[in-house]
PDB file of C-alpha atoms in Angstrom:
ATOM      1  CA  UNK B   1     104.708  22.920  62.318  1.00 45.00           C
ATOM      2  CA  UNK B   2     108.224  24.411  62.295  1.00 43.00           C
ATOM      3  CA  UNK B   3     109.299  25.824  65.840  1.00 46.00           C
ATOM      4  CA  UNK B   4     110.023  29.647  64.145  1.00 48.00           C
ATOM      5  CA  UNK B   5     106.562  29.735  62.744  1.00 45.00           C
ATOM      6  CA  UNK B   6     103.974  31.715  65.374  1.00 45.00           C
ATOM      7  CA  UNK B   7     101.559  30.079  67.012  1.00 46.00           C
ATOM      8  CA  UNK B   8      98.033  30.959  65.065  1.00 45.00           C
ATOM      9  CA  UNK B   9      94.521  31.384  66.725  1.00 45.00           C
ATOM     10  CA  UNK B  10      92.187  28.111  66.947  1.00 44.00           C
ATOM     11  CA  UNK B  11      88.388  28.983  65.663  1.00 41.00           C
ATOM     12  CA  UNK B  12      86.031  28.908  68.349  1.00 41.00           C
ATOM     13  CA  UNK B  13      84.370  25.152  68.838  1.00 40.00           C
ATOM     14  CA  UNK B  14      80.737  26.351  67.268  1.00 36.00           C
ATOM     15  CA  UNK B  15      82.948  27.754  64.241  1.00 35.00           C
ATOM     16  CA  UNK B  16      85.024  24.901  63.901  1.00 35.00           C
ATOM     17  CA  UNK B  17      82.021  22.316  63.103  1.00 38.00           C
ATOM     18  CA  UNK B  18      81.050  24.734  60.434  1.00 36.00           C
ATOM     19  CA  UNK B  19      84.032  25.127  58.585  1.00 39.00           C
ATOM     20  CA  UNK B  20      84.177  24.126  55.156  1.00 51.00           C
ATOM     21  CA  UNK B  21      86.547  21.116  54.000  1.00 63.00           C
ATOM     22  CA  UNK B  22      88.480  23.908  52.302  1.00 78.00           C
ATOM     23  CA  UNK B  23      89.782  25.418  55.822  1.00 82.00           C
ATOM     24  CA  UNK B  24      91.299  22.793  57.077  1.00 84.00           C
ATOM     25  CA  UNK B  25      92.791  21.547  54.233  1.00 84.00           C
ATOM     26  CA  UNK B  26      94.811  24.738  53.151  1.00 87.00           C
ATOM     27  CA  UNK B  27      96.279  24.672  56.522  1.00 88.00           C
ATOM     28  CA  UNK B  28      97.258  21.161  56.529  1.00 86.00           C
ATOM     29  CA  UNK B  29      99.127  21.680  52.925  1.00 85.00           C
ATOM     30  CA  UNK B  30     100.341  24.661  54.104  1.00 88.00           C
ATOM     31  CA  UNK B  31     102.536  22.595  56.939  1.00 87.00           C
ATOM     32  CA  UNK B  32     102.766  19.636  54.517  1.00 85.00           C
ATOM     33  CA  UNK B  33     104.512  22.269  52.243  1.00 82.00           C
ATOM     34  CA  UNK B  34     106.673  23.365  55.137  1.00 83.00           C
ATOM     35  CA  UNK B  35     105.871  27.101  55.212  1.00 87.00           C
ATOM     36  CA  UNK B  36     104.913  29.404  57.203  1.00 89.00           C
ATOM     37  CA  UNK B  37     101.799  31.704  57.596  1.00 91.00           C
ATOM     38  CA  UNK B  38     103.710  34.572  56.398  1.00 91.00           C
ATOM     39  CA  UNK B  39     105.899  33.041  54.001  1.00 88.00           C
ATOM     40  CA  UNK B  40     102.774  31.059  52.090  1.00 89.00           C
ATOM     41  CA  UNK B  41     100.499  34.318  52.230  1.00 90.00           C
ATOM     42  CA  UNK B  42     103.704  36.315  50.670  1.00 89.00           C
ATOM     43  CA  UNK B  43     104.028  33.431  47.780  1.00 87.00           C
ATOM     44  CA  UNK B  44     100.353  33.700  47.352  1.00 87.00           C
ATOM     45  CA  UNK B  45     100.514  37.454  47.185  1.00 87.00           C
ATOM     46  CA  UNK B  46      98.236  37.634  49.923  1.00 89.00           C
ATOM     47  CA  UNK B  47      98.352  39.191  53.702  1.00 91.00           C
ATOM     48  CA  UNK B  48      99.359  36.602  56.289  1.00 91.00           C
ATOM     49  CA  UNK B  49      96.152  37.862  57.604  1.00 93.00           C
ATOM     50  CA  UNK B  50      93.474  36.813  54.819  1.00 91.00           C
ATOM     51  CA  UNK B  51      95.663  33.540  54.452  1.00 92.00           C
ATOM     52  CA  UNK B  52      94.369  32.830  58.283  1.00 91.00           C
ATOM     53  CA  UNK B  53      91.241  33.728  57.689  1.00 90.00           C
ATOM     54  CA  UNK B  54      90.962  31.537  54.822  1.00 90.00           C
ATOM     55  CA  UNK B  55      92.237  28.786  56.907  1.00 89.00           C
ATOM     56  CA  UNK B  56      89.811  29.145  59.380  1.00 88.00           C
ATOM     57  CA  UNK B  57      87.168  29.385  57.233  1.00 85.00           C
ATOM     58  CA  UNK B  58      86.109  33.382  57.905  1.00 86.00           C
ATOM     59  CA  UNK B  59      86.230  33.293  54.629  1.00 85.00           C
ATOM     60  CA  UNK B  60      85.550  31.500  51.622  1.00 81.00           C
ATOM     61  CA  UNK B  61      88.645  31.214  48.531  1.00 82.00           C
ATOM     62  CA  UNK B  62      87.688  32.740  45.782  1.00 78.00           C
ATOM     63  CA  UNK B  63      88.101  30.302  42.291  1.00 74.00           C
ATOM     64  CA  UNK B  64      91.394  32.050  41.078  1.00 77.00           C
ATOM     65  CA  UNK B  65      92.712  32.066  45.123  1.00 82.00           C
ATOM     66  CA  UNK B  66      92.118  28.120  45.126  1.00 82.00           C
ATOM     67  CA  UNK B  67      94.155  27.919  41.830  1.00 80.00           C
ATOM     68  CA  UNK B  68      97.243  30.183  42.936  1.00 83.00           C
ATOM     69  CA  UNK B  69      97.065  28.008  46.587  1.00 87.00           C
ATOM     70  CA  UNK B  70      96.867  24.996  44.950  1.00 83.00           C
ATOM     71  CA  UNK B  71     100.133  25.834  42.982  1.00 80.00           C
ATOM     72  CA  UNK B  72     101.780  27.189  46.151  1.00 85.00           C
ATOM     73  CA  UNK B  73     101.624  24.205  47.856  1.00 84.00           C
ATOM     74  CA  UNK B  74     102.561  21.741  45.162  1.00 78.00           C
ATOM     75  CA  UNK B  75      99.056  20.347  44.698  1.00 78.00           C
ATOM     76  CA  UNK B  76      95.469  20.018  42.745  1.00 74.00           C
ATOM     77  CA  UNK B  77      92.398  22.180  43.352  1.00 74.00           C
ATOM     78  CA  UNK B  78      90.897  18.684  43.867  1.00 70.00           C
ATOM     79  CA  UNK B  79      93.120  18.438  47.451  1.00 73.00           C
ATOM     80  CA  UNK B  80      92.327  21.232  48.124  1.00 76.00           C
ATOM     81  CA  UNK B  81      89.087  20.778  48.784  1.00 72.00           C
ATOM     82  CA  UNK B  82      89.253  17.563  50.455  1.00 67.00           C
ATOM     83  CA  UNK B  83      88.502  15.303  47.612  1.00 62.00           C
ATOM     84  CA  UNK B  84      90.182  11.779  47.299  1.00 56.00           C
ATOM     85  CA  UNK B  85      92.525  10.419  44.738  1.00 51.00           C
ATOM     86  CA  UNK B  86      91.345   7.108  45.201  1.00 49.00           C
ATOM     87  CA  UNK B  87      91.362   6.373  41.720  1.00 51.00           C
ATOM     88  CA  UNK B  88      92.099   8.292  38.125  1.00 58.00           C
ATOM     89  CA  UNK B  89      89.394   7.284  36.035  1.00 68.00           C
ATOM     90  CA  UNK B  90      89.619   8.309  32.542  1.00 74.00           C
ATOM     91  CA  UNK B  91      86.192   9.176  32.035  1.00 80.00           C
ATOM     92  CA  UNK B  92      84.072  11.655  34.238  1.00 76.00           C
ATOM     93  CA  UNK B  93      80.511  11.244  34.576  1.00 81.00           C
ATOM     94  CA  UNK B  94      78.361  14.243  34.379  1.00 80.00           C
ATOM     95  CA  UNK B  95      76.831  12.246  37.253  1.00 80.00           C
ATOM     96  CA  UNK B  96      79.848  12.994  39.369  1.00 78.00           C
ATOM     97  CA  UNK B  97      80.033  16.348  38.470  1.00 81.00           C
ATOM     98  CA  UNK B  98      78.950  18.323  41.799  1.00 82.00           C
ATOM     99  CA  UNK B  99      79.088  22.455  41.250  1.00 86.00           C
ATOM    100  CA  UNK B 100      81.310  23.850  43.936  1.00 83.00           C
ATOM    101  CA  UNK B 101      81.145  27.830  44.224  1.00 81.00           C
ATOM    102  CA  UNK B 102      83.941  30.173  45.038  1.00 76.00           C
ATOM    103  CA  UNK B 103      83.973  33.603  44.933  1.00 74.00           C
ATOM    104  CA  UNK B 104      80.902  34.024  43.190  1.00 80.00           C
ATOM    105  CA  UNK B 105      82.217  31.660  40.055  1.00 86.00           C
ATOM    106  CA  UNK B 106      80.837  28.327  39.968  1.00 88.00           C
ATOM    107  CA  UNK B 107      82.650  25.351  39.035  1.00 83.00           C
ATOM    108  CA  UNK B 108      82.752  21.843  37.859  1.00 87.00           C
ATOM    109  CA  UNK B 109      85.843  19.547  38.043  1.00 82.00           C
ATOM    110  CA  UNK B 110      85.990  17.913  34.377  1.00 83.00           C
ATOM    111  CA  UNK B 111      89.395  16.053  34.502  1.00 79.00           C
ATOM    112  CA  UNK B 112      90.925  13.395  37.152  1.00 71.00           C
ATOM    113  CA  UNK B 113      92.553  14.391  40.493  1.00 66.00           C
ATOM    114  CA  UNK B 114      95.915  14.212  40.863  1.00 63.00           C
ATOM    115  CA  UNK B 115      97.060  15.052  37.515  1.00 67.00           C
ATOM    116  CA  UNK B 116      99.425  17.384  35.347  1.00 68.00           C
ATOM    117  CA  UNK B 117      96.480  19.667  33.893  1.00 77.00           C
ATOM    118  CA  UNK B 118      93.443  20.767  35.799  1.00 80.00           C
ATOM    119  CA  UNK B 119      90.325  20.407  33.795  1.00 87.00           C
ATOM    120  CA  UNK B 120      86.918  22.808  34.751  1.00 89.00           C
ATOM    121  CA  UNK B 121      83.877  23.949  33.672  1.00 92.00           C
ATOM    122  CA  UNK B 122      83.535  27.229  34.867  1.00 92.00           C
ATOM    123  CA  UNK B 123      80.489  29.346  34.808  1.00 94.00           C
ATOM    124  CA  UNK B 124      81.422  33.372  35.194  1.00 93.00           C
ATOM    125  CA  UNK B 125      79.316  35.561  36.586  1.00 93.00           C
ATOM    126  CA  UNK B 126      79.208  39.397  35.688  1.00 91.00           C
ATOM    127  CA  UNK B 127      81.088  41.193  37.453  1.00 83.00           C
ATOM    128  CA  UNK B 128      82.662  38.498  39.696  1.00 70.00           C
ATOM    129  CA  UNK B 129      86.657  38.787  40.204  1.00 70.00           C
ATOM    130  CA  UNK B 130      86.602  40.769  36.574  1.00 69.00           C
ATOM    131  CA  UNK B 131      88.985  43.366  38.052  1.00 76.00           C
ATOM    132  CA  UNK B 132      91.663  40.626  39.114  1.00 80.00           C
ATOM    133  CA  UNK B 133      94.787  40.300  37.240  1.00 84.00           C
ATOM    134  CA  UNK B 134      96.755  37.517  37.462  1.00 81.00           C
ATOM    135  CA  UNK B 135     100.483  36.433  36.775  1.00 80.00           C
ATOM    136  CA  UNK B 136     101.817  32.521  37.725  1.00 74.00           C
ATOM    137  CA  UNK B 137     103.913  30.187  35.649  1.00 74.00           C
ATOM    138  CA  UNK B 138     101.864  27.861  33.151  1.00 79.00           C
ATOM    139  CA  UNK B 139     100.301  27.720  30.401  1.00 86.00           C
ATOM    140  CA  UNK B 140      96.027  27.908  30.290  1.00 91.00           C
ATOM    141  CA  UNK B 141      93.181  27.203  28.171  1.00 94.00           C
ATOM    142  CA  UNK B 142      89.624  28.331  27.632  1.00 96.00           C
ATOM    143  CA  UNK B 143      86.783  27.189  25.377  1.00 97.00           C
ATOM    144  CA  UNK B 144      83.686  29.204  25.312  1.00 97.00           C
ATOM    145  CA  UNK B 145      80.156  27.572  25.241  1.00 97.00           C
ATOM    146  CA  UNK B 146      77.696  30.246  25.997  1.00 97.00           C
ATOM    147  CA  UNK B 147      77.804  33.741  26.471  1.00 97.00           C
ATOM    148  CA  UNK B 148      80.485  36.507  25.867  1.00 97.00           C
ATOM    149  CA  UNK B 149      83.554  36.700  27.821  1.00 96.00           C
ATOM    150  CA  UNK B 150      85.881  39.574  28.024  1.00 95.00           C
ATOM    151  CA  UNK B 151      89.743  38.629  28.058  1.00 95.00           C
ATOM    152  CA  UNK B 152      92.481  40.883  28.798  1.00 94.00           C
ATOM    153  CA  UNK B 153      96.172  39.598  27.561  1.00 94.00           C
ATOM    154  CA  UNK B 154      98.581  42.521  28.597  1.00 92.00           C
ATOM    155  CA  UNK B 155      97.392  45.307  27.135  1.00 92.00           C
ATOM    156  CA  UNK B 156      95.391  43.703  24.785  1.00 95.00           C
ATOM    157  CA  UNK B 157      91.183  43.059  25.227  1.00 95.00           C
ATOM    158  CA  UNK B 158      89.532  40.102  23.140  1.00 97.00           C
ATOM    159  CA  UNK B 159      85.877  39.706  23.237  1.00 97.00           C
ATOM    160  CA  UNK B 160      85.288  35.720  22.469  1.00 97.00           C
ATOM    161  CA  UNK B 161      82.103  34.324  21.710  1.00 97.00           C
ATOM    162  CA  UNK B 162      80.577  31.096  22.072  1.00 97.00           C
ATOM    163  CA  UNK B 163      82.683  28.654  19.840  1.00 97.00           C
ATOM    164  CA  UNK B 164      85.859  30.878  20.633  1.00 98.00           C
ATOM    165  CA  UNK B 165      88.977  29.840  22.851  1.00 97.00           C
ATOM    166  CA  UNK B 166      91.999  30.852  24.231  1.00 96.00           C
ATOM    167  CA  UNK B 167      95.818  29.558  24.217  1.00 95.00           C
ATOM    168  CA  UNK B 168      98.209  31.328  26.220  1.00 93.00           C
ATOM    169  CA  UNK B 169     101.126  31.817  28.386  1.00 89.00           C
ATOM    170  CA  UNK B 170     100.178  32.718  31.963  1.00 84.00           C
ATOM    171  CA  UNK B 171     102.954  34.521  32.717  1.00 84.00           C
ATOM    172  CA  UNK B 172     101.376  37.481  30.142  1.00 89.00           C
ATOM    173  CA  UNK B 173      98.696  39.602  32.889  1.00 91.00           C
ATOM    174  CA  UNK B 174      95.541  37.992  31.887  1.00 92.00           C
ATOM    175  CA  UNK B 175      92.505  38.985  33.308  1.00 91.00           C
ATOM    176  CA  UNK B 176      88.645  37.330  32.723  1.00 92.00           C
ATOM    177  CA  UNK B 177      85.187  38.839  32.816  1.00 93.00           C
ATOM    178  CA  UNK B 178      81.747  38.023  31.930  1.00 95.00           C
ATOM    179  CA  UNK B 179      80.727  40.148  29.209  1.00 95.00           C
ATOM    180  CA  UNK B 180      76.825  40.143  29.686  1.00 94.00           C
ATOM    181  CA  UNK B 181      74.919  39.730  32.217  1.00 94.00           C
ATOM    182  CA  UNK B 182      73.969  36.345  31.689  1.00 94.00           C
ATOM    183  CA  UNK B 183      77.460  35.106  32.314  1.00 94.00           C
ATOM    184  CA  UNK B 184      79.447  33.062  30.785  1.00 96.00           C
ATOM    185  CA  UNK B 185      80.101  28.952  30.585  1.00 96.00           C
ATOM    186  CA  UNK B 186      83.271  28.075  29.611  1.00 95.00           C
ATOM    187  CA  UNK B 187      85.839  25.330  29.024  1.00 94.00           C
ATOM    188  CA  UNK B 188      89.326  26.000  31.225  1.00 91.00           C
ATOM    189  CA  UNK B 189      92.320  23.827  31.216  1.00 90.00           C
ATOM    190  CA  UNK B 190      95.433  25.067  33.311  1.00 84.00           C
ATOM    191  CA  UNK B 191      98.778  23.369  33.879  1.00 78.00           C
ATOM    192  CA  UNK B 192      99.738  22.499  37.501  1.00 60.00           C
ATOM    193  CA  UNK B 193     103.461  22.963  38.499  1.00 48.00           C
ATOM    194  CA  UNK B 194     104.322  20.763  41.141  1.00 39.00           C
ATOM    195  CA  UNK B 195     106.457  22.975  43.379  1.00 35.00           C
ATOM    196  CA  UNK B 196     105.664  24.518  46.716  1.00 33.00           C
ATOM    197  CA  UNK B 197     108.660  26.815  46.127  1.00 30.00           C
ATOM    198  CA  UNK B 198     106.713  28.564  43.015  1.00 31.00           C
ATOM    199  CA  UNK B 199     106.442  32.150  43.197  1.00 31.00           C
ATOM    200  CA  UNK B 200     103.019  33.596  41.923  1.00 30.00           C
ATOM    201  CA  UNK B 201     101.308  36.580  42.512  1.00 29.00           C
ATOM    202  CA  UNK B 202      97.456  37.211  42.670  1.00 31.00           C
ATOM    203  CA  UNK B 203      95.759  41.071  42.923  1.00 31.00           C
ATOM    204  CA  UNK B 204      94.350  43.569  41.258  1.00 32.00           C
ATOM    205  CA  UNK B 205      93.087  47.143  42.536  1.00 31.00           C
ATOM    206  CA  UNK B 206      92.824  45.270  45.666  1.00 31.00           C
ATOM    207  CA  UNK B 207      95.902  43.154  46.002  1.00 31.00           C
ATOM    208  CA  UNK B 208      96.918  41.327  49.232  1.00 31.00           C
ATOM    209  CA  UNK B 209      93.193  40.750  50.393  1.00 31.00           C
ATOM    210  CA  UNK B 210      90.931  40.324  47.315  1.00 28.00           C
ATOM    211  CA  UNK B 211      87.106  39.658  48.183  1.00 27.00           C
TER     212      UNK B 211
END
């Protein structure tokens, strides 16, 4: 921990044993990354506040919060979570496949740990996180396979269809919603830049503590 960064608030001992894998880990890659509460929650675009209780597992990440922290501090979604890179199999079984849900999204890591490009299956729910906006260097990818999904590019809305996908820059204000109340199952690829010094920003109507 750097001496200039304040000391933060241990979770009670009956809270600790129940924290998810998640809340330990974003505050050990936070000091891996060498930054601060403050200064991580500002790259993040969050309040130092939600940051710590994130990291002490008050509450749970959200799908899109797990992707900007895992760009923050130089790392994979995969880490993040407390998963090993042991090894980087080629192939992944749908065997190994175990759902992990954040934010109300569910997801499935397709791809190997520990590489360039994060690969998920993602099912969206309706009306989960469809009023966030986000804005990070990279480039991302989406393949529909069931259901309708709603995607805002700038000022632009596409409704895509199962067979449909998506190439774009994610720099441009994207934003992704289910379109019916199903939900939607899709295919998402998204680059991973390895640099804790990355600015991104992460929000929408309620930016700095999303739920």
């Amino acid at each position: 921990m750097s001496p200039a960064e304040p000391k933060e608030p241990a979770p009670p001992p009956e809270a600790a044993e129940a924290l998810p894998a998640v809340a330990p880990q974003l505050r050990e890659l936070r000091r891996r990354a060498s930054l601060t509460l403050e200064a991580a929650a500002r790259t993040a675009g969050l309040s130092p506040a939600h940051l710590s209780r994130l990291e002490t597992g008050q509450r749970q990440p959200s799908l899109p919060m797990l992707l900007t922290l895992a760009r923050v501090y130089g790392t994979t979604v995969s880490e993040l979570l407390g998963e090993t890179v042991a090894d980087r199999d080629a192939v992944v079984r749908a065997s190994d496949m175990e759902p992990t849900a954040a934010g109300g999204w569910t997801y499935w890591q397709a791809g190997a740990p520990g590489r360039g490009m994060q690969a998920l299956r993602v099912h969206v729910p309706h009306g989960a996180q469809g009023d966030i906006v986000r804005v990070h260097p990279g480039e991302e990818w989406l393949y529909v396979l069931k259901g309708r999904l709603r995607l805002h590019l700038g000022d632009t809305a596409h409704l895509l269809g199962p067979g449909d996908s998506a190439h774009f820059d994610s720099l441009t204000p994207h934003r992704i919603a289910a379109a019916d109340p199903g939900g939607a199952d899709l295919l998402f690829v998204h680059t991973l830049l390895q640099s804790p010094a990355t600015a991104l920003c992460l929000g929408g109507p309620t930016q700095g503590d999303p739920t």
